[in-house]
Short mmCIF file of C-alpha atoms in Angstrom, two decimals:
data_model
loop_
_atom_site.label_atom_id
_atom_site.label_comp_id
_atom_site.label_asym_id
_atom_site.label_seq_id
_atom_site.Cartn_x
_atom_site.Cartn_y
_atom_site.Cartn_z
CA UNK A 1 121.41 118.24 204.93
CA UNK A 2 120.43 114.75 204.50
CA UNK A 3 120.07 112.55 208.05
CA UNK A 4 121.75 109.23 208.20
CA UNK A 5 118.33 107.50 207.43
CA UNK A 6 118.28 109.07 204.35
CA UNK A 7 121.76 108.94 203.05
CA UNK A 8 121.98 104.62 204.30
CA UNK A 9 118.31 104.12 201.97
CA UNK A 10 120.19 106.02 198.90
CA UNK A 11 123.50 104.41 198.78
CA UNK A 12 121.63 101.05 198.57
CA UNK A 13 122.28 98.79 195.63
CA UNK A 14 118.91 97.80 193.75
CA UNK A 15 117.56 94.31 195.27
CA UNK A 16 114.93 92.41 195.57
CA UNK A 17 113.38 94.48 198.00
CA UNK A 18 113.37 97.34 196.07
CA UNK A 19 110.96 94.90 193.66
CA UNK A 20 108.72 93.82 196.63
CA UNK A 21 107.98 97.44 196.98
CA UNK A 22 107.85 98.49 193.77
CA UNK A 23 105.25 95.49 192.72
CA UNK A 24 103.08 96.24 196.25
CA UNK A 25 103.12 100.18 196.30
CA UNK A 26 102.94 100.61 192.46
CA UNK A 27 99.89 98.49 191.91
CA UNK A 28 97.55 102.09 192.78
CA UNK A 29 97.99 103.21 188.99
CA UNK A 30 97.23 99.72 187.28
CA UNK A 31 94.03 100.13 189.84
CA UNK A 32 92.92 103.30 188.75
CA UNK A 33 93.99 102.37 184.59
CA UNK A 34 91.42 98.85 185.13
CA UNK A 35 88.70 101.16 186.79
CA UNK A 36 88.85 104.22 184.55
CA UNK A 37 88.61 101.72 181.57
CA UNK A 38 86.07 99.35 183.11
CA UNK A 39 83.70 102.28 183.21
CA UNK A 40 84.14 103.44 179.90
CA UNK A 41 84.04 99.43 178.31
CA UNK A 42 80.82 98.83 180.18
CA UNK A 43 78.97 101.91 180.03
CA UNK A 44 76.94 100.78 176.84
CA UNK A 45 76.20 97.86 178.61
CA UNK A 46 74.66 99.48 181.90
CA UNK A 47 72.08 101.23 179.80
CA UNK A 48 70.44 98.16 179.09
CA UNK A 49 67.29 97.46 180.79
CA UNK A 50 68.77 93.64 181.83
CA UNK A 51 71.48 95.38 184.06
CA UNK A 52 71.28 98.72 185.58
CA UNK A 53 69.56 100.42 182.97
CA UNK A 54 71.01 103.39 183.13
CA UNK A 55 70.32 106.49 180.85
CA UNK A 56 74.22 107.84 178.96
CA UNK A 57 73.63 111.25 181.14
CA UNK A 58 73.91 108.83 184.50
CA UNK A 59 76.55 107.12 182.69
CA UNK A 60 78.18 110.44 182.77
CA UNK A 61 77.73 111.54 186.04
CA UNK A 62 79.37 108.16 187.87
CA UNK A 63 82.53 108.97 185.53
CA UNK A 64 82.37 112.70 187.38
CA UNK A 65 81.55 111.10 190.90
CA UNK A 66 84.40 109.04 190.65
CA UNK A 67 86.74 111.57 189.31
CA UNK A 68 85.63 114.17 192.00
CA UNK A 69 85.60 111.33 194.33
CA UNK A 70 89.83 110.95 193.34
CA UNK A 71 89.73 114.52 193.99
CA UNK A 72 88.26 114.66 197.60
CA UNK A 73 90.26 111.59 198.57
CA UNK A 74 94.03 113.04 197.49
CA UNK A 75 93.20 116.08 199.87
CA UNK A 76 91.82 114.23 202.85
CA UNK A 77 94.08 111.42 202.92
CA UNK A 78 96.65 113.34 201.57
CA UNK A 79 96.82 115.92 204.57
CA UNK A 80 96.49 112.45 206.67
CA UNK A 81 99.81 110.76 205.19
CA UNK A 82 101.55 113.69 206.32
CA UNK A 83 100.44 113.43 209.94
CA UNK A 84 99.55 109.46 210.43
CA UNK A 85 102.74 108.01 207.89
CA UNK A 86 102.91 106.73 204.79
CA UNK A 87 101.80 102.65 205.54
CA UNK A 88 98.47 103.28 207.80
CA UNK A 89 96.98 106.02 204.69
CA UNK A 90 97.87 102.62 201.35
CA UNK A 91 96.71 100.49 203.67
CA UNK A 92 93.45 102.46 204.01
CA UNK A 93 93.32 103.53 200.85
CA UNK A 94 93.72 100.25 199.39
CA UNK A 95 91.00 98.80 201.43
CA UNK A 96 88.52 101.32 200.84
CA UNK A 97 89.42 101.11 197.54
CA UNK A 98 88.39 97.52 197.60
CA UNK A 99 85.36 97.39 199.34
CA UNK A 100 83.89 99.85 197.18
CA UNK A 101 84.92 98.39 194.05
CA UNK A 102 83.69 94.71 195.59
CA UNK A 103 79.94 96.32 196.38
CA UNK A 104 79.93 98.01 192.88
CA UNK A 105 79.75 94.31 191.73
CA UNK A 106 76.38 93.95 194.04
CA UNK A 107 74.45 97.64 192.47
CA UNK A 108 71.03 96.99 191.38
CA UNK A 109 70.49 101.00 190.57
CA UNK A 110 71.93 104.06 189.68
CA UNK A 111 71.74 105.72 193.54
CA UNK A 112 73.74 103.05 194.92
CA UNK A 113 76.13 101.92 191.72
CA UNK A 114 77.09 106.11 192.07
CA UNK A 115 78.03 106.03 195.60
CA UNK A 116 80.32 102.97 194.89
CA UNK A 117 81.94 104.92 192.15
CA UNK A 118 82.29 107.83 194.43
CA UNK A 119 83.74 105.64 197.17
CA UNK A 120 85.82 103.56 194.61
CA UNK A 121 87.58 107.32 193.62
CA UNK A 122 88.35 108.27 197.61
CA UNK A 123 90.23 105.43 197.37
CA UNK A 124 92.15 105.66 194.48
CA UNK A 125 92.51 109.55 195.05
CA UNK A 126 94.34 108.97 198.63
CA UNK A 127 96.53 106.28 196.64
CA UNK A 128 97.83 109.18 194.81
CA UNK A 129 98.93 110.93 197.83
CA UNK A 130 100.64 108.10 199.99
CA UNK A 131 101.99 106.50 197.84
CA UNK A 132 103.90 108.96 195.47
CA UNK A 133 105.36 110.07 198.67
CA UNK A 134 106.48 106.30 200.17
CA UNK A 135 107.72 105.63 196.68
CA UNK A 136 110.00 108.52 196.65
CA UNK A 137 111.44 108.41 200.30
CA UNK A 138 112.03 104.70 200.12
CA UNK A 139 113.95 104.62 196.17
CA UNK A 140 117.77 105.39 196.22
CA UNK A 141 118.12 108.81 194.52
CA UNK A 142 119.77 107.79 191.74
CA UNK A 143 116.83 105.42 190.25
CA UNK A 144 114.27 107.79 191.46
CA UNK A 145 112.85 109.18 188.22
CA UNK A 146 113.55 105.86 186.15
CA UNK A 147 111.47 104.03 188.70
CA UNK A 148 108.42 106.50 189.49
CA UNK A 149 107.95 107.51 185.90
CA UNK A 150 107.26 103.40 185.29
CA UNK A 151 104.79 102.98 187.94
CA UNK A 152 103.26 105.91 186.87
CA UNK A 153 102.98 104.64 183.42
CA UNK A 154 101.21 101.11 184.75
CA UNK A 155 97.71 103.06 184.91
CA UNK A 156 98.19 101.70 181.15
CA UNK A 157 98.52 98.15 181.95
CA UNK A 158 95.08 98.48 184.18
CA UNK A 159 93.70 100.11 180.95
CA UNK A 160 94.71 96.73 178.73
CA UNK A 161 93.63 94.84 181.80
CA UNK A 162 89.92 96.49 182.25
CA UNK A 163 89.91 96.06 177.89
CA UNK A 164 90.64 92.35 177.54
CA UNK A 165 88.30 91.95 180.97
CA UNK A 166 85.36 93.27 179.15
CA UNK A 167 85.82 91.92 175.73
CA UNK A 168 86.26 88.38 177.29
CA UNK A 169 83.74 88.44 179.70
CA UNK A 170 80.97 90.78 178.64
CA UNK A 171 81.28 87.48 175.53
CA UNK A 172 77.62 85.73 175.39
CA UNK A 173 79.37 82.56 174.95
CA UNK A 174 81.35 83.59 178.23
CA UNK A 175 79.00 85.46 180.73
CA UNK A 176 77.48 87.64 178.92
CA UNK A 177 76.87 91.42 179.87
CA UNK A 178 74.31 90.28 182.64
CA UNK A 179 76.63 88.61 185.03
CA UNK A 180 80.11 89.65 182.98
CA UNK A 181 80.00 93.01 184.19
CA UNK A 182 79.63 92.31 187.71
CA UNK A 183 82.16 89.78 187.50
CA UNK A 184 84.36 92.67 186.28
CA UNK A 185 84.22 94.97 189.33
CA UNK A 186 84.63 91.68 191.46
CA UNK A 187 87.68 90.56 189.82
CA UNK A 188 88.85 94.21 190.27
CA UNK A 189 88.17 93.92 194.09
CA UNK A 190 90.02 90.59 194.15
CA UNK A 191 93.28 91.98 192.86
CA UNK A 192 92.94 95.20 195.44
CA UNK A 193 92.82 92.57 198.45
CA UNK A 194 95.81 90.32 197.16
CA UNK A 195 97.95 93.28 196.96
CA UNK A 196 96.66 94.50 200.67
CA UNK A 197 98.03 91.59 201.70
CA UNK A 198 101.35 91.78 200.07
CA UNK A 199 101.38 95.36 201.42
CA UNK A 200 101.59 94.42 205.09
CA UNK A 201 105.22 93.52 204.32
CA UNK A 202 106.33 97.04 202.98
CA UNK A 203 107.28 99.05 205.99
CA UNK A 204 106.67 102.92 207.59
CA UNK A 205 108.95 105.64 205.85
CA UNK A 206 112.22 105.87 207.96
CA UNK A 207 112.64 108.91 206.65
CA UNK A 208 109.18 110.02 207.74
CA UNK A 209 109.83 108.55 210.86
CA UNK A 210 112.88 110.27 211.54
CA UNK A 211 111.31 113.41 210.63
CA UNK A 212 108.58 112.70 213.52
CA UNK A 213 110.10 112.32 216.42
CA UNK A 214 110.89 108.30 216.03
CA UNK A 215 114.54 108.03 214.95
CA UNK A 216 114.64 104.53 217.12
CA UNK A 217 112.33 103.29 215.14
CA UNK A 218 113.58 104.27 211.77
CA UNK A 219 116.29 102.78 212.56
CA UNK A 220 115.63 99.09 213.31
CA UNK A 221 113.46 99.59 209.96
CA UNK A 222 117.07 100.55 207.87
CA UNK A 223 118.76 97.76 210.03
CA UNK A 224 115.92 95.27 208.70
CA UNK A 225 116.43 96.88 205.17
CA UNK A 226 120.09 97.09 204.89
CA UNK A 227 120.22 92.92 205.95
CA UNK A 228 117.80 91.78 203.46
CA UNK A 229 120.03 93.83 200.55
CA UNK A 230 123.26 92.49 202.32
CA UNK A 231 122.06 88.89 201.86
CA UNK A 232 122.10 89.78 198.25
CA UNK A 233 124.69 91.61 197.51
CA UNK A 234 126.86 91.63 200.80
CA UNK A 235 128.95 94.22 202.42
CA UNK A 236 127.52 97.87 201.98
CA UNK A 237 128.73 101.28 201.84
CA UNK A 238 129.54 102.89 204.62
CA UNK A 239 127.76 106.04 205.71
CA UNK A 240 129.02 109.63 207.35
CA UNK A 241 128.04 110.14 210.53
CA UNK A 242 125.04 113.05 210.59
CA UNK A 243 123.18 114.84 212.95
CA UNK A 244 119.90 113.17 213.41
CA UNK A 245 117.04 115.21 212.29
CA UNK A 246 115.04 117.59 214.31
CA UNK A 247 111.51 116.44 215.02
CA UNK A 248 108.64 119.21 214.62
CA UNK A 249 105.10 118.92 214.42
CA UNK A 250 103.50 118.49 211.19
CA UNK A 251 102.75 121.82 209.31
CA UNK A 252 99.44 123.95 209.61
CA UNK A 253 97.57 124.52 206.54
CA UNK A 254 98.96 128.39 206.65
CA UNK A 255 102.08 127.09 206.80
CA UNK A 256 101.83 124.97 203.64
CA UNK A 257 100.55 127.80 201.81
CA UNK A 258 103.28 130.04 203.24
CA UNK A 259 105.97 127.46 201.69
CA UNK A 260 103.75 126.69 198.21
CA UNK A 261 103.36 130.58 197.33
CA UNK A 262 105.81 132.51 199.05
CA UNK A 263 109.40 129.72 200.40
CA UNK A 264 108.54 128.00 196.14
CA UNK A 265 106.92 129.93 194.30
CA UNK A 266 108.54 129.18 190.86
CA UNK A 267 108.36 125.42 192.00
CA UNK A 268 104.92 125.71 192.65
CA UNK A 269 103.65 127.62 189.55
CA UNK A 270 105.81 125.07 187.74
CA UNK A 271 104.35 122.03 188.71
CA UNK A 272 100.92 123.30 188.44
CA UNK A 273 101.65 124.20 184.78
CA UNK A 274 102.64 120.72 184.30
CA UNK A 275 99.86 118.72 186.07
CA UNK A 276 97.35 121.07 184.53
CA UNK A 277 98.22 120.80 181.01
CA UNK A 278 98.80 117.05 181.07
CA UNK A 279 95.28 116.24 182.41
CA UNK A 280 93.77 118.42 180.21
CA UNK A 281 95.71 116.64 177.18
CA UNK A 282 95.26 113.06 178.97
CA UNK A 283 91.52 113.10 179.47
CA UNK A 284 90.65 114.93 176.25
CA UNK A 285 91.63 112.55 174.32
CA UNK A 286 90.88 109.52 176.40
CA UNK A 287 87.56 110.37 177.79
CA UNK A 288 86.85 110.89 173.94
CA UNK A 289 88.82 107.74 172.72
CA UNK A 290 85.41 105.93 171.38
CA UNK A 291 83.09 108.75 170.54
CA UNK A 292 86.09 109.56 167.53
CA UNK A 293 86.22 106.29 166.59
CA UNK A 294 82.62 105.55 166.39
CA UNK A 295 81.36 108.76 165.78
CA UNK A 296 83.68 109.40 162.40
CA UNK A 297 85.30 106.24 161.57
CA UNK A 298 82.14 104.36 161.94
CA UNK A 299 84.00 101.65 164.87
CA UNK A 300 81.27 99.55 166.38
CA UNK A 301 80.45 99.85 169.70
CA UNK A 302 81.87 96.26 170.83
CA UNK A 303 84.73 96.82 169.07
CA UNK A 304 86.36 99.86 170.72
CA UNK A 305 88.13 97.89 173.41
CA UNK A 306 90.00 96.29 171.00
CA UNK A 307 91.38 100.11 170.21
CA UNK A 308 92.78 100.42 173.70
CA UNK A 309 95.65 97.84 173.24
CA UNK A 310 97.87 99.67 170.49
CA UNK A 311 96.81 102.50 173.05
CA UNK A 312 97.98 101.25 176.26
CA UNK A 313 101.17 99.81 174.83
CA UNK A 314 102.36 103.17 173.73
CA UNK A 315 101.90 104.63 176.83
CA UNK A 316 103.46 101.91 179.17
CA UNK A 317 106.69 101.80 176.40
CA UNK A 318 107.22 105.60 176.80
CA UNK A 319 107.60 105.75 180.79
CA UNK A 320 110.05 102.36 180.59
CA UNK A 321 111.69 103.58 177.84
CA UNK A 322 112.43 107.10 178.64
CA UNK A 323 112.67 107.15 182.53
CA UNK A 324 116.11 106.31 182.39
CA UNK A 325 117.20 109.39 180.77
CA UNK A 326 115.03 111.50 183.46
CA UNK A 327 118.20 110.28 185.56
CA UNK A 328 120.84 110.42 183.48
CA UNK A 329 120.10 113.43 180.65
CA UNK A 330 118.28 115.20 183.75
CA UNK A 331 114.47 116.46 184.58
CA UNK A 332 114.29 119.72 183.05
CA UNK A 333 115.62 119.04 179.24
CA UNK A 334 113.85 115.70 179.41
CA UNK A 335 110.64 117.30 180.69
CA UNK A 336 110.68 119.51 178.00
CA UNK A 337 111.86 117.34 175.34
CA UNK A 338 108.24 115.16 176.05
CA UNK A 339 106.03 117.86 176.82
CA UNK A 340 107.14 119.77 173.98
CA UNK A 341 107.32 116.88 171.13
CA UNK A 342 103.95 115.28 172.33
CA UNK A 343 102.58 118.69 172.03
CA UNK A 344 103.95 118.76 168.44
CA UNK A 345 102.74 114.93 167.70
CA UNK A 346 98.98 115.88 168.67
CA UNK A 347 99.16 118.86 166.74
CA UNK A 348 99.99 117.00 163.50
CA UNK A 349 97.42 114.23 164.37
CA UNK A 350 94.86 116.82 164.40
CA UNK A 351 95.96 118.39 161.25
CA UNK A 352 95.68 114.46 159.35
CA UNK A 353 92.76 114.03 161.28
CA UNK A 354 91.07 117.17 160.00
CA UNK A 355 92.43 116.58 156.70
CA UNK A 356 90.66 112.88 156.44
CA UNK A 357 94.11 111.30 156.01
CA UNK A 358 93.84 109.15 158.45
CA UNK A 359 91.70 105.40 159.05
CA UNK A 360 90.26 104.58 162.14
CA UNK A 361 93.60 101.82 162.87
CA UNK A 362 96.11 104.70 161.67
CA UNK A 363 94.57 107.04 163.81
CA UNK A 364 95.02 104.96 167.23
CA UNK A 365 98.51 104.16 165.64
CA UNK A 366 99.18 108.22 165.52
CA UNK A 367 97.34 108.51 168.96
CA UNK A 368 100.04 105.66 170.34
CA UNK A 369 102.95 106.96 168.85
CA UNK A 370 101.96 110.86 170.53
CA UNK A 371 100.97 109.27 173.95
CA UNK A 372 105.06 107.01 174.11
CA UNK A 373 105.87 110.74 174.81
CA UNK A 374 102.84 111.99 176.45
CA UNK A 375 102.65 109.33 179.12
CA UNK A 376 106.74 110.14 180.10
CA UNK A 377 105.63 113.55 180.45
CA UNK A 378 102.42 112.76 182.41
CA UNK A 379 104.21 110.74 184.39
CA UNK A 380 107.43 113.24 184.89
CA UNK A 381 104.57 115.81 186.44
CA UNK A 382 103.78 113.40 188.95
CA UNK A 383 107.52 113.17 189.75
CA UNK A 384 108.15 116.49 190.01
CA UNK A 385 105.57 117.53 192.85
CA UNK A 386 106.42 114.47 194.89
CA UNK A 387 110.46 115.29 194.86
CA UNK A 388 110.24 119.29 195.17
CA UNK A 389 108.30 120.12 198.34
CA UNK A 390 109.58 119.35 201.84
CA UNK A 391 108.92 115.68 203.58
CA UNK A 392 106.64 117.07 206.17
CA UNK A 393 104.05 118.21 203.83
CA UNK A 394 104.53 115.91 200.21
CA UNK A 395 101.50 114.29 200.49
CA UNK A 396 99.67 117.16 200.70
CA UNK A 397 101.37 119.15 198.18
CA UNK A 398 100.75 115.98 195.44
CA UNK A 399 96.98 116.29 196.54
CA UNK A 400 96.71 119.68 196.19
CA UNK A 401 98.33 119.86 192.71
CA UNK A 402 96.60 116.65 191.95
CA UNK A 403 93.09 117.91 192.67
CA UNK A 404 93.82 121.41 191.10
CA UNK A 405 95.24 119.46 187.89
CA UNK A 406 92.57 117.14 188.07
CA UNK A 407 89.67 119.35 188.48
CA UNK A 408 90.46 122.31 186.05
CA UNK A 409 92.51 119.54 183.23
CA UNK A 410 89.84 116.82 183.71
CA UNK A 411 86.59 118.02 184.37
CA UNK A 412 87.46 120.63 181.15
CA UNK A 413 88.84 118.46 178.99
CA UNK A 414 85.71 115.65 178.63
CA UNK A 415 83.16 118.72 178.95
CA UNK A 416 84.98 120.96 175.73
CA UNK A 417 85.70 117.72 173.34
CA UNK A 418 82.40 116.25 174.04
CA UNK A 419 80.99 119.43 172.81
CA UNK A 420 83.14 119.78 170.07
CA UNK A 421 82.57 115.69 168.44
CA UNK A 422 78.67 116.74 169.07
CA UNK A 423 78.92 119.34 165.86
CA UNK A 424 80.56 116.64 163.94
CA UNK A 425 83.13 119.02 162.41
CA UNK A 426 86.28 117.32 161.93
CA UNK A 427 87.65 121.21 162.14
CA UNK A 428 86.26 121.70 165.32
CA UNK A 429 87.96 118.22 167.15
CA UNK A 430 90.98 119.42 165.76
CA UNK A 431 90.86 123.16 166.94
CA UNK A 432 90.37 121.13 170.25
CA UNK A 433 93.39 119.00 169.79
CA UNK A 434 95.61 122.43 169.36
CA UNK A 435 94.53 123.82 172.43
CA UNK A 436 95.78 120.96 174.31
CA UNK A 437 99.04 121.03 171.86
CA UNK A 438 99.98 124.69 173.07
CA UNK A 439 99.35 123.83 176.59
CA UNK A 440 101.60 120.71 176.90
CA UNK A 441 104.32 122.89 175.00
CA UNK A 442 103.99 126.14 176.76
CA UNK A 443 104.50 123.81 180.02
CA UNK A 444 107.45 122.35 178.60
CA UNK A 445 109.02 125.24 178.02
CA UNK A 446 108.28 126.64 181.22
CA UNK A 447 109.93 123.76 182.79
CA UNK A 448 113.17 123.89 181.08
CA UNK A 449 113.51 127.43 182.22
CA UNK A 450 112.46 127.09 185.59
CA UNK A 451 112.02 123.62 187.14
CA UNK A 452 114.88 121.95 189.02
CA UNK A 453 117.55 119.63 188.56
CA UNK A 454 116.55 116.95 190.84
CA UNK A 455 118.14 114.53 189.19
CA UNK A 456 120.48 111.98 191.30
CA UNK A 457 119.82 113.74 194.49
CA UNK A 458 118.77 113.33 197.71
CA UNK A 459 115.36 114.35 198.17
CA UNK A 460 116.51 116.31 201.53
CA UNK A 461 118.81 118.36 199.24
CA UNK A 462 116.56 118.75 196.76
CA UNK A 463 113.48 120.37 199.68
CA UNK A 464 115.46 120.66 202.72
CA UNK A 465 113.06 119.52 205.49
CA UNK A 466 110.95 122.71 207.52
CA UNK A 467 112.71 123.83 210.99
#
């Protein structure tokens, strides 16, 4: 049964508050979109002996640091937002995030510039974590997919961002790489601590609150909330009177496992299905964006950024787009319908591909037209292990499924396609691309048998809290 916290934050009309928190919580995925893509725009230009002067093997490694980095940081933090609250873990997480991203501008070798980039992922991996799970328990139910599937799919306005960043200042009539890629990671750093300080503003979880012991609390928090949307849009709803919820301490690790393999099971093996197969399809194709292009279509080097655009605006469209109808049509059939068809779209890109149909501009037009679906369905995975696991343990359960995802999906993925481009068979790249086809459609259709209808729904009805 949902408490009274709950049911007064899901009967609210959409305000302007709702945007404040949107804009200063959902700012983690345009973060980690400028970083990821920062990396990959300037790793030509840290080999060069005027800069870091790294070798393409170190170049390699930071990208793992910071992606094992994201790993270690959902789990730690994760298991923290669960005991601490939501607001003390993104306000952490943000600032670590920050002042590792800040000192990255100030490496002068490889030692150092790695432990940024392994400091810079804690951050953004605890993001994950806290902030899936404030996002959720502060969104009316009935907007919840619409509005998590879109600030999932911002990563992809970082991505533009950390592009048009490097083309314009890495420019020798600008900066030049010397000083522009510094510049980069500063400006990066600059944006973290403007939205730290528009984060003071967004408050604890009532619902987490309530769930700990500190319903008094919660309270004047929904009093505070409900005013600012009455100022808007006046008188509100009223609510039943419920029994408040029944505080408990915050589970033991057994415990979690106890409710991940034996209380959800199917929810569990679901969601893993998902978040494993869509990081595997994200990051093979990604990580591998510019070795295709240069490698076979003959794309210079300082012209790949310009690639990402038609790239990033694919993705960003299909989570805007399409998130609606994760509310209205429902999450299983649309799950499905995006895992399946992007599955389906790659599978025919690789057949062109292999076949030499396609141009170096028609294939990122192909890749951009498979990734409108793809990034929905990314983004739906996310959605699905934040809403189906009880309050008292979400955080952890989205790093644990992150991490697994993450590690098998993302440290494959790069490894297997890299190998494959090195043979230079068009045949092989494309046997790669139908592995990651059958995955995202076997999860798809795994979903739409067994995943659940969370659609319009409280998330207390959805995961009842633990007794």
């Amino acid at each position: 049964m949902s408490s009274e916290v709950a049911l007064r934050l899901d009967r609210l009309p959409w305000s302007r508050w709702h945007w404040r928190v949107v804009a200063a919580l959902g700012v983690a995925w345009v973060l980690d979109g400028l970083e990821v893509t920062l990396v990959g725009s300037l790793g030509g230009v840290l080999e060069r002996g005027d800069t870091l002067g790294l070798t393409a093997t170190q170049v390699g490694i930071t990208g793992s640091l910071y992606v094992g980095g994201a790993v270690v940081g959902a789990l730690v933090f994760g298991r923290l937002a669960d005991r601490l609250g939501r607001k003390r873990l993104f306000l952490l997480t943000l600032a670590l995030y920050a002042g590792a991203t800040f000192s990255t501008a100030f490496s002068t070798d490889f030692a150092f510039f790695a432990l940024c980039r392994f400091a810079t992922g804690l951050g953004i991996g605890g993001e994950y974590a806290a902030i899936n799970s404030a996002i959720d328990e502060l969104i009316p139910a009935r907007v919840r997919g619409r509005v998590n599937l879109a600030i999932n799919g911002s990563f992809w306005i970082g991505a533009a961002l950390g592009a048009g960043l490097s083309l314009v200042l890495l420019d020798a009539r600008v900066l030049g790489p010397v000083w522009g890629w510094r510049v980069c990671f500063g400006l990066g750093a600059l944006l973290a601590i403007a939205i730290l300080l528009v984060r003071r503003d967004v408050p604890e979880s009532p619902r987490w609150l309530a769930a700990h012991g500190r319903a008094e609390e919660a309270q004047r928090i929904v009093d505070d909330i409900e005013a600012q949307v009455r100022a808007q849009h006046g008188s509100l709803a009223e609510v039943p009177f419920c029994e408040a919820v029944k505080p408990r301490d915050p589970p033991g690790l057994r415990e979690v496992a106890h409710v991940l393999l034996r209380r959800y099971p199917q929810r569990s093996a679901v969601v893993l299905a998902l978040m494993i197969s869509q990081a595997f399809f994200y990051n093979a194709i990604f990580f591998t964006y510019a070795l295709v292009l240069t490698r076979f279509y003959g794309v210079p080097d300082a012209q790949v950024a310009l690639y990402i655009f038609p790239f990033a605006l694919g993705n960003v469209l299909g989570p805007l787009l399409l998130g609606p109808l994760f509310d209205s049509v429902g999450r299983r059939r649309m799950i499905a319908l995006t895992y399946v068809f992007a599955g389906i779209g790659l599978a025919l890109t690789g057949w062109a591909f292999m076949q030499g149909w396609l141009d170096a501009r028609s294939q990122a037009l192909c890749w951009s037209a498979v990734f409108f679906l793809a990034s929905a369905a990314a983004s739906s995975a996310y959605l699905t292990v934040s809403e189906v696991f009880p309050l008292q343990m979400r955080a952890l359960a989205i790093a644990i499924f992150y991490a697994v995802g993450t590690g098998i999906g993302g440290f494959v993925a790069p490894w297997l396609f890299g190998a494959l481009i090195q043979t230079g068979s068009r045949d092989a790249v494309a046997a790669g691309y139908a592995i990651g086809a059958v995955l995202v459609i076997g999860a798809g259709l795994f979903a739409l048998r067994y995943a659940v209808d969370a659609e319009r729904k409280p998330l207390e009805e959805v995961a009842p809290l633990l007794d």
